[in-house]
Amino acid sequence: MPQIRFTALQEAQRRMAPEVELPYTRVSEIFGEYTFNYRSMKEYMTPEAYRSVSDAVKKGTKIDRGIADQVATGMKAWAINKGATHYTHWFQPLTGATAEKHDSFFEPTGDGQAIEKFSGGMLVQQEPDASSFPNGGIRNTFEARGYTAWDPTSPAFIMGRTLCIPTVFVSYTGEALDNKTPLLRALQSIDQAATDVCQYFDRNVRKVTATLGWEQEYFLVDTALFHARPDLKLTGRTLLGHAPAKGQQLDDHYFGSIPERARQFMRELEMESYRLGIPVKTRHNEVAPSQFELAPVFEEANISVDHNSLIMDLMDKVARRHHFKVLLHEKPYAGVNGSGKHNNWSLATDTGVNLLAPGKTPKSNLQFLTFFINTIMAVHNHADLLRASIASASNDHRLGANEAPPAIISVFIGSQLTATLDALEQLEKGKLSPEQKTDLKLNVVGKIPEILLDNTDRNRTSPFAFTGNKFELRAVGSLANCAQPMTILNTIMAQQLRDFKAAVDAHIAEGMKKDDAIFNVLRDYIKQSQNIRFEGDGYSDEWAAEAAKRGLSNVRTTPHALDFYVTDSAVKLFVENEVMNEVEVHARHEIMLEEYKMKIQIESRVLGDIAGNHVVPTAINYQNKLIQNVRGLKEVLAPEVFQKVAKDQLHMIESISGYISTIIAEKDAMIEERKRCNAIEDTREQAIAYCEKVIPYFDKIRYACDKLELLVDDELWPLPKYRELIFI
């Protein structure tokens, strides 16, 4: 067994960084070449089909089935010209990954010949097996039918030799079985609500688009070392291992010179991303050793979510060619920083205005304040639901550690904007005098651009921070699908804007001027949402105590956080905004609880196997070497000398026996506890039992294994160690 470790080390050390030849001089030469974008559609589709797809994307109109045949003909011609031989409906089931079933364009004609066939029916709909994907009780096992349906708002693309068509995935009875469907509904809801509010300021606004720019953090580890660690292979993280003497204490990796192997991997990844139309922009070393970050330019939220799901798959494919394994687990290594996926969110109008960026006039700044304050109010009213949207077994390891936002949801806006809101809060209730309006517009609202000009500092401990022209949801985990937090954020914002408009319209109906009505409602919101705003250190114990006084939740574990999905208010929110019906909400709750339980169950089994089958036998072998050594010393040394020089070996023999006994006892106890948990029928109670009863054994077993790693001869240790995983 130790031979596997040293073979892996030797193989990793021999790796040379392959030189990636870039087949272009400018990115613009290849950007989107494997994407069926507007340029390709104009070239390969009829004008009628092009207008139909364009209207579907920009106006939300439906595409006629006859037009779909024209679209399919053009798409097939483009794809075949690019070398595609197959097509697939590419969708995002509730497994957290993407899914695809490939069908060939090949179609026999019956006369010994064949043609390439792809019709509108094939484009618009496919029928994968719905029973084999998580459905939360929506479908019985014997009711297998499900449908994928084309999403024309996200462009098709070619991966390898397959035309990939982004689709939604629904059951036979119409319930959403994927992450995309609720997101599209939420984006439609925020579009309608935000457009209505924009009418107060600009009658030309006809559409509002939610935008997203994600920042993907990840680790790289050599494939030889990865395959020598069963826990990394099966769970995505190291379940045991003594921390190295040098980790990230010196902060010398962060923004440092990118290692050559990693840089070549990044170059190829960026090249493949550009070809698929993913606008990647930034790359750099992150805080932890062997940790890096990739970030694109922001895009429309649905496309951005698709691109993030696509790039996570692409990263793995490219990494294999460089003998790397990409680790997206939020905490693959204990003792060093984990990985997040910051979601930078904003709203943009079809007139080219970012609604969360100040303008040059008091009118545009009043619009900015309206959306800015309503966002804070939305988070205040639905903080628990936002917390649930970032909950997972893997993210539990990261949230609240001194590297990531805490599990307490709060909003950071900076001292300057805090002063602005404080000034607005002092407004008298009711109609404003001309003098008050002038003073307000000139001295408060009018100065917002100047305030934001120097407000560049960020609170990296805040889970939801304003960063100049957008809000950054920092608590999302690196492994997560962005669709889930984006669905929640856009839904709660849509509901908040509807409530705001109703309140403003009520004041106007009472005879108040529009600006007066807006200022009055915003002033009330500022007062009501004060508890959610926090400018200090989110890591501190003082903040946890202060948050409790404010009535803010501090739910540290996923099973309890997921309860916020199925409260009466949450279900009402989803139903009223037509994002999910009650069946879909409860199904997702069931699926997420089941996923949590299964991940803990797998980790428990893997930890038990490694400890029992790798660590314990190695410790016994080394103990036998010590026993032989002690017997030899006893034979050749005088008794008084023997007692002196063999004291440490005897102590080590005794210590090893103690740690072996601990591992075996705790492993057996963990197995019995797991059996008791599995006997619980209720999914929620079973997940909570795993959280509270099984996980505590992890630390006990890990502690004993770590102690043995310190005692056992390095030549015998069977698994690549932390220092080897991180620094090779």
XYZ file of C-alpha atoms in Angstrom, residues 162-725:
564
model
C -22.512 16.973 -30.071
C -25.006 19.796 -30.514
C -26.177 20.678 -26.992
C -29.590 22.324 -26.699
C -30.329 23.960 -23.294
C -33.703 22.761 -22.052
C -36.046 22.675 -19.100
C -37.008 19.336 -17.561
C -40.565 18.711 -16.340
C -42.675 15.752 -15.296
C -45.536 14.291 -17.284
C -47.919 16.321 -15.122
C -45.989 19.567 -15.632
C -44.049 19.954 -12.373
C -40.484 21.224 -12.654
C -37.849 18.533 -12.122
C -34.869 20.800 -12.737
C -33.110 23.977 -11.610
C -33.750 25.972 -14.783
C -37.562 26.022 -14.816
C -38.053 27.839 -11.476
C -35.232 30.226 -12.410
C -36.930 31.176 -15.687
C -40.185 31.751 -13.829
C -38.415 33.895 -11.214
C -36.729 35.947 -13.942
C -40.091 36.534 -15.579
C -41.525 37.609 -12.225
C -38.715 40.099 -11.503
C -38.995 41.437 -15.054
C -42.685 42.243 -14.605
C -42.350 43.692 -11.107
C -39.246 45.779 -11.821
C -40.611 47.094 -15.115
C -43.738 48.329 -13.321
C -41.624 50.216 -10.772
C -39.387 51.648 -13.512
C -42.463 53.284 -15.012
C -42.336 55.794 -12.146
C -39.055 57.074 -13.581
C -38.944 56.227 -17.301
C -41.953 55.321 -19.428
C -39.667 53.951 -22.136
C -38.635 50.923 -20.060
C -40.313 47.790 -21.376
C -38.113 45.053 -19.896
C -35.817 44.541 -16.900
C -33.201 41.795 -16.939
C -31.532 40.254 -13.900
C -27.781 39.982 -14.437
C -25.246 37.676 -12.824
C -21.479 37.569 -12.704
C -20.094 34.572 -10.790
C -16.599 34.062 -9.392
C -15.645 30.376 -9.431
C -13.037 29.255 -6.896
C -11.443 25.803 -7.195
C -8.470 23.631 -6.198
C -6.136 21.678 -8.471
C -4.527 18.386 -7.453
C -2.426 16.023 -9.557
C -4.438 13.039 -10.814
C -1.913 10.524 -9.472
C -2.272 11.909 -5.953
C -6.043 12.209 -6.371
C -6.461 8.546 -7.289
C -4.287 7.506 -4.342
C -6.798 9.102 -1.936
C -10.096 7.139 -1.765
C -11.743 9.936 0.209
C -10.982 12.566 -2.448
C -12.286 10.266 -5.176
C -15.514 9.311 -3.426
C -16.414 12.414 -1.416
C -14.496 15.313 -2.971
C -12.600 16.061 0.245
C -9.955 14.582 2.512
C -11.679 13.016 5.501
C -8.472 12.635 7.497
C -4.890 13.818 7.456
C -2.474 15.762 9.617
C -2.173 19.429 8.593
C 1.219 20.436 7.125
C 3.631 22.663 9.004
C 3.298 25.258 6.228
C -0.170 25.972 4.983
C -1.400 29.454 4.112
C 0.112 31.250 7.120
C 2.391 33.458 5.034
C -0.317 34.482 2.533
C 2.301 33.919 -0.169
C 0.007 32.106 -2.602
C -2.736 34.761 -2.846
C -2.375 36.758 -6.088
C 1.113 35.286 -6.465
C 2.789 34.137 -9.645
C 0.598 31.421 -11.172
C 2.407 28.039 -11.252
C 3.304 27.026 -14.808
C 1.206 23.842 -14.876
C -1.813 25.739 -13.566
C -1.241 28.572 -16.043
C -1.224 26.233 -19.033
C -4.411 24.599 -17.763
C -6.008 28.041 -17.445
C -4.972 29.026 -20.979
C -6.642 25.985 -22.512
C -9.708 26.363 -20.313
C -10.092 29.982 -21.371
C -9.667 29.080 -25.055
C -12.409 26.425 -24.842
C -14.618 28.826 -22.872
C -14.289 31.569 -25.478
C -15.273 29.154 -28.228
C -18.432 28.328 -26.268
C -19.245 32.010 -25.799
C -18.378 32.120 -22.084
C -16.850 35.584 -21.486
C -14.175 34.616 -18.934
C -12.158 37.628 -17.869
C -10.150 37.055 -14.671
C -7.794 34.386 -13.337
C -5.596 34.433 -10.242
C -4.223 32.462 -7.303
C -6.575 32.319 -4.331
C -5.700 32.305 -0.620
C -5.147 28.588 -0.028
C -2.252 26.669 -1.626
C -3.272 25.125 -4.973
C -6.462 27.223 -4.978
C -7.411 29.454 -7.926
C -10.251 31.599 -9.227
C -11.939 32.121 -12.587
C -14.474 34.897 -13.261
C -16.364 36.081 -16.375
C -18.007 39.340 -17.393
C -21.598 39.520 -16.122
C -24.414 38.241 -18.346
C -28.175 37.792 -18.290
C -28.819 35.532 -15.296
C -30.215 32.484 -17.126
C -27.342 32.400 -19.613
C -24.826 33.048 -16.828
C -26.181 30.109 -14.809
C -25.958 27.865 -17.874
C -22.399 29.023 -18.507
C -21.370 28.279 -14.932
C -22.809 24.756 -15.127
C -21.077 24.306 -18.473
C -17.720 25.594 -17.295
C -17.691 23.287 -14.256
C -18.024 20.379 -16.690
C -15.472 21.931 -19.047
C -12.952 22.432 -16.228
C -12.987 18.724 -15.499
C -12.499 17.770 -19.158
C -9.603 20.191 -19.692
C -8.001 19.276 -16.352
C -7.734 15.622 -17.375
C -5.597 16.590 -20.363
C -3.225 18.335 -17.949
C -3.205 15.443 -15.433
C -5.110 17.560 -12.920
C -8.277 16.953 -10.982
C -10.424 20.015 -10.259
C -11.839 20.003 -6.726
C -15.037 22.046 -6.435
C -15.939 20.858 -2.937
C -16.314 23.862 -0.640
C -13.782 22.431 1.841
C -11.585 19.761 0.234
C -8.820 20.212 2.823
C -9.212 20.913 6.537
C -7.006 23.695 7.871
C -6.922 25.853 4.738
C -9.516 28.131 3.160
C -12.412 26.596 1.312
C -13.943 27.696 -1.990
C -16.954 29.855 -2.716
C -18.774 31.103 -5.779
C -19.623 34.762 -5.259
C -22.793 35.723 -7.150
C -22.708 39.370 -8.294
C -26.303 40.357 -9.001
C -27.953 43.422 -10.453
C -30.882 44.561 -12.614
C -30.639 46.229 -16.034
C -33.281 47.873 -18.212
C -33.723 47.514 -21.965
C -32.808 51.230 -22.144
C -29.277 50.426 -20.965
C -29.543 51.462 -17.299
C -28.103 49.483 -14.382
C -30.741 49.984 -11.707
C -28.203 49.494 -8.917
C -25.804 52.140 -10.236
C -26.292 55.856 -9.452
C -26.853 58.282 -12.293
C -26.013 61.893 -13.023
C -29.327 63.418 -11.974
C -31.446 63.395 -8.790
C -34.188 61.599 -10.742
C -31.908 58.745 -11.753
C -30.523 58.573 -8.219
C -34.012 58.341 -6.771
C -34.500 55.345 -9.053
C -31.207 53.907 -7.766
C -32.288 54.425 -4.130
C -35.628 52.793 -4.861
C -34.063 49.546 -6.078
C -31.196 49.729 -3.576
C -33.459 50.086 -0.524
C -35.965 47.553 -1.831
C -33.165 44.999 -2.186
C -32.204 45.509 1.455
C -35.854 45.216 2.447
C -36.255 42.004 0.423
C -33.300 40.423 2.226
C -34.638 41.655 5.565
C -38.026 40.042 4.961
C -36.672 36.781 3.533
C -33.200 36.345 5.054
C -34.002 32.808 6.186
C -35.021 31.764 2.692
C -31.807 33.239 1.282
C -29.893 31.225 3.907
C -31.695 28.069 2.759
C -30.700 28.748 -0.861
C -26.992 28.310 -0.075
C -27.368 25.317 2.261
C -25.611 22.028 1.487
C -23.623 19.356 3.281
C -20.398 20.587 1.703
C -21.047 24.306 2.287
C -21.672 23.625 5.990
C -17.904 23.125 6.351
C -17.202 26.587 4.946
C -19.897 28.932 6.275
C -18.935 30.558 9.530
C -15.276 29.592 9.339
C -12.814 32.487 9.290
C -12.676 32.443 5.519
C -16.307 32.743 4.435
C -19.441 34.645 5.455
C -21.234 33.369 8.538
C -24.523 31.507 8.480
C -26.156 34.738 9.734
C -27.544 36.648 6.748
C -26.818 40.376 6.885
C -26.320 43.232 4.408
C -23.228 45.449 4.133
C -23.586 48.821 2.360
C -20.632 50.867 3.643
C -20.461 53.881 5.938
C -21.201 56.503 3.255
C -24.434 54.911 2.073
C -25.371 54.243 5.678
C -25.129 58.004 6.274
C -27.330 58.600 3.224
C -30.009 56.234 4.506
C -29.778 57.831 7.945
C -30.504 61.214 6.355
C -33.493 59.818 4.465
C -34.779 58.220 7.638
C -35.081 61.668 9.230
C -37.709 62.779 6.703
C -41.022 63.833 8.182
C -43.947 61.650 7.301
C -46.351 62.988 4.716
C -45.984 65.591 1.989
C -42.646 67.347 1.540
C -42.333 71.115 1.245
C -40.584 72.562 -1.861
C -37.624 73.486 0.359
C -37.367 69.943 1.722
C -37.479 68.480 -1.772
C -34.770 70.826 -3.000
C -32.535 70.102 -0.027
C -33.149 66.372 -0.351
C -32.384 66.241 -4.067
C -29.336 68.493 -3.928
C -27.693 67.485 -0.661
C -28.681 63.829 -0.262
C -29.795 62.201 -3.486
C -27.717 64.409 -5.768
C -24.460 63.539 -4.032
C -24.757 59.758 -4.285
C -22.336 59.441 -7.259
C -19.702 61.352 -5.276
C -20.282 59.108 -2.263
C -19.855 55.921 -4.275
C -16.783 57.202 -6.074
C -14.564 56.448 -3.064
C -16.703 53.760 -1.482
C -14.537 50.941 -2.816
C -13.885 49.059 0.421
C -15.595 45.708 0.883
C -16.606 43.734 3.919
C -15.386 40.254 3.044
C -17.150 38.820 6.096
C -20.589 39.866 4.840
C -22.759 37.291 3.073
C -24.588 39.998 1.071
C -22.616 43.147 0.299
C -23.163 46.171 -1.928
C -20.082 46.699 -4.088
C -20.668 49.924 -6.001
C -23.145 48.942 -8.732
C -24.313 45.477 -7.681
C -24.924 43.255 -4.687
C -22.565 40.356 -4.074
C -24.025 37.198 -2.552
C -20.775 35.820 -1.151
C -22.178 32.831 0.710
C -22.820 30.583 -2.323
C -20.632 27.478 -2.314
C -18.212 26.596 -5.114
C -20.009 23.330 -5.914
C -23.483 24.909 -6.049
C -25.674 25.482 -9.065
C -26.192 29.253 -9.229
C -29.812 28.706 -10.258
C -30.946 28.017 -6.709
C -29.762 31.249 -5.015
C -30.652 33.259 -8.124
C -34.185 31.842 -8.118
C -34.632 32.843 -4.489
C -33.020 36.288 -4.807
C -35.048 37.271 -7.858
C -38.269 35.916 -6.365
C -37.959 37.804 -3.084
C -37.023 40.959 -4.986
C -40.021 40.597 -7.294
C -42.346 40.256 -4.320
C -40.738 43.235 -2.592
C -41.128 45.473 -5.644
C -44.780 44.522 -5.925
C -45.305 45.422 -2.271
C -43.452 48.708 -2.831
C -45.562 49.661 -5.832
C -48.765 48.869 -3.976
C -47.676 51.099 -1.065
C -46.660 53.977 -3.364
C -49.859 53.734 -5.404
C -51.888 53.815 -2.184
C -50.218 57.106 -1.172
C -50.791 58.551 -4.651
C -54.474 57.546 -4.476
C -54.680 59.543 -1.239
C -53.514 62.665 -3.099
C -49.772 62.569 -2.466
C -47.315 63.489 -5.236
C -45.374 60.616 -6.770
C -41.945 61.653 -5.411
C -43.428 62.309 -1.980
C -45.041 58.867 -2.000
C -41.777 57.177 -3.010
C -39.764 58.993 -0.327
C -42.320 58.138 2.343
C -42.308 54.441 1.525
C -38.508 54.312 1.287
C -38.180 56.052 4.650
C -40.410 53.418 6.251
C -38.380 50.629 4.647
C -35.123 52.095 5.954
C -36.514 52.008 9.498
C -37.969 48.515 9.141
C -34.812 46.946 7.665
C -32.227 48.360 10.078
C -31.672 45.021 11.815
C -30.395 43.327 8.666
C -27.684 45.947 8.057
C -24.293 45.268 9.629
C -20.969 46.964 8.920
C -18.657 45.101 11.318
C -16.742 41.824 11.517
C -19.086 38.978 10.636
C -16.610 36.453 12.079
C -16.715 37.847 15.605
C -18.497 36.281 18.570
C -19.867 39.728 19.333
C -21.769 39.739 16.045
C -23.370 36.378 16.826
C -24.575 37.788 20.138
C -25.730 41.032 18.518
C -27.541 39.165 15.733
C -29.453 37.144 18.313
C -30.569 40.387 19.981
C -31.748 41.659 16.618
C -33.765 38.497 16.039
C -31.660 37.263 13.136
C -31.376 33.513 12.586
C -28.054 31.721 12.977
C -28.781 28.280 11.542
C -25.489 26.441 11.129
C -26.592 23.130 9.612
C -28.326 22.285 6.366
C -31.262 20.133 7.585
C -32.516 22.949 9.794
C -31.801 25.662 7.208
C -33.835 23.795 4.586
C -36.911 24.087 6.803
C -37.183 27.706 5.637
C -38.181 26.453 2.180
C -41.462 25.002 3.387
C -42.758 27.597 5.825
C -46.245 28.899 5.029
C -44.818 32.281 4.040
C -42.216 30.733 1.718
C -44.752 28.514 -0.038
C -47.071 31.503 -0.426
C -44.209 33.555 -1.893
C -43.370 30.909 -4.503
C -46.990 30.303 -5.458
C -47.996 33.973 -5.720
C -44.998 34.755 -7.918
C -45.703 31.635 -10.027
C -42.179 30.340 -9.462
C -43.157 26.981 -7.947
C -46.393 25.398 -6.840
C -46.768 23.767 -3.446
C -45.982 20.291 -4.793
C -42.737 21.504 -6.373
C -41.642 23.305 -3.205
C -42.141 20.290 -0.949
C -40.541 17.977 -3.522
C -37.386 20.106 -3.552
C -37.285 20.139 0.228
C -37.491 16.343 0.236
C -34.776 16.020 -2.443
C -32.337 18.338 -0.674
C -32.790 16.562 2.648
C -32.249 13.194 0.984
C -29.138 14.471 -0.791
C -27.727 15.785 2.487
C -28.308 12.478 4.247
C -26.765 10.445 1.440
C -23.625 12.600 1.319
C -23.071 12.195 5.065
C -23.784 8.479 4.732
C -21.189 8.105 1.958
C -18.583 10.088 3.914
C -19.247 7.965 6.983
C -18.713 4.736 5.049
C -15.578 6.005 3.312
C -14.068 7.239 6.581
C -14.758 3.897 8.225
C -13.211 1.995 5.309
C -10.045 4.118 5.171
C -9.544 4.079 8.921
C -10.171 0.345 9.206
C -8.554 -0.885 5.990
C -5.690 1.553 5.476
C -4.738 3.285 8.712
C -5.162 0.487 11.263
C -3.206 -2.177 9.298
C -0.412 0.343 8.662
C -0.274 1.227 12.341
C -0.132 -2.467 13.302
C 2.715 -3.071 10.843
C 4.698 -0.211 12.282
C 3.896 -1.346 15.808
C 5.296 -4.776 14.921
C 8.519 -3.106 13.710
C 8.769 -1.314 17.034
C 8.162 -4.534 18.931
C 10.956 -6.219 16.969
C 13.221 -3.275 17.721
C 12.442 -3.434 21.442
C 13.045 -7.194 21.555
C 16.385 -6.726 19.855
C 17.406 -3.974 22.278
C 16.445 -6.166 25.197
C 18.634 -8.980 23.905
C 21.799 -6.897 23.459
C 21.537 -4.308 26.220
C 21.909 -4.524 29.950
C 18.561 -4.275 31.754
C 19.276 -0.825 33.227
C 20.378 0.523 29.815
C 17.421 -1.101 28.065
C 14.914 0.546 30.379
C 16.458 3.911 29.576
C 16.786 3.720 25.784
C 13.601 1.734 25.016
C 11.307 3.968 27.034
C 10.094 6.001 24.005
C 9.524 2.942 21.823
C 7.507 1.270 24.568
C 5.405 4.410 24.952
C 4.792 4.542 21.190
C 3.737 0.877 21.160
C 1.255 1.591 23.925
C -0.019 4.796 22.242
C -0.522 3.048 18.916
C -2.580 0.344 20.611
C -4.721 2.997 22.268
C -5.419 4.877 19.036
C -6.143 1.635 17.170
C -8.654 0.672 19.843
C -10.272 4.116 19.606
C -10.606 3.890 15.829
C -12.147 0.413 15.908
C -14.535 1.271 18.737
C -15.673 4.583 17.252
C -16.021 3.082 13.774
C -18.227 0.288 15.072
C -20.286 2.758 17.102
C -20.683 4.979 14.021
C -21.956 2.037 11.984
C -24.546 1.207 14.637
C -25.630 4.837 14.821
C -25.976 4.908 11.048
C -28.248 1.871 11.195
C -30.436 3.604 13.782
C -30.637 6.688 11.575
C -31.603 4.624 8.539
C -34.473 3.104 10.493
C -36.107 6.542 10.797
C -38.851 6.865 8.177
C -39.299 10.644 8.105
C -36.749 12.153 5.674
C -36.273 15.347 7.664
C -35.774 13.557 10.970
C -33.397 11.130 9.290
C -31.274 13.980 7.897
C -31.192 15.703 11.292
C -30.202 12.435 12.959
C -27.298 12.009 10.534
C -26.245 15.578 11.260
C -26.428 15.302 15.021
C -25.601 11.614 15.624
C -23.246 10.438 12.853
C -21.097 13.490 12.123
C -19.706 13.724 15.703
C -17.924 10.395 15.138
C -15.953 11.947 12.269
C -13.848 14.117 14.581
C -13.189 11.276 17.016
C -11.956 8.923 14.288
C -10.033 11.681 12.498
C -8.255 12.676 15.720
C -7.020 9.138 16.351
C -5.923 8.766 12.717
C -4.060 12.089 12.823
C -2.213 10.995 15.945
C -1.221 7.739 14.281
C 0.031 9.638 11.239
C 2.406 11.522 13.549
C 3.625 8.278 15.109
C 3.863 5.942 12.117
C 7.009 5.841 9.989
C 6.588 8.072 6.919
C 7.843 5.224 4.717
C 4.828 3.129 5.731
C 2.053 5.729 5.608
C -0.365 4.573 2.868
C -2.033 7.834 1.722
C -0.581 10.995 0.137
C -0.342 13.576 2.919
C -1.647 17.104 3.056
C 1.706 18.662 2.239
C 1.946 16.445 -0.826
C -1.597 17.162 -2.008
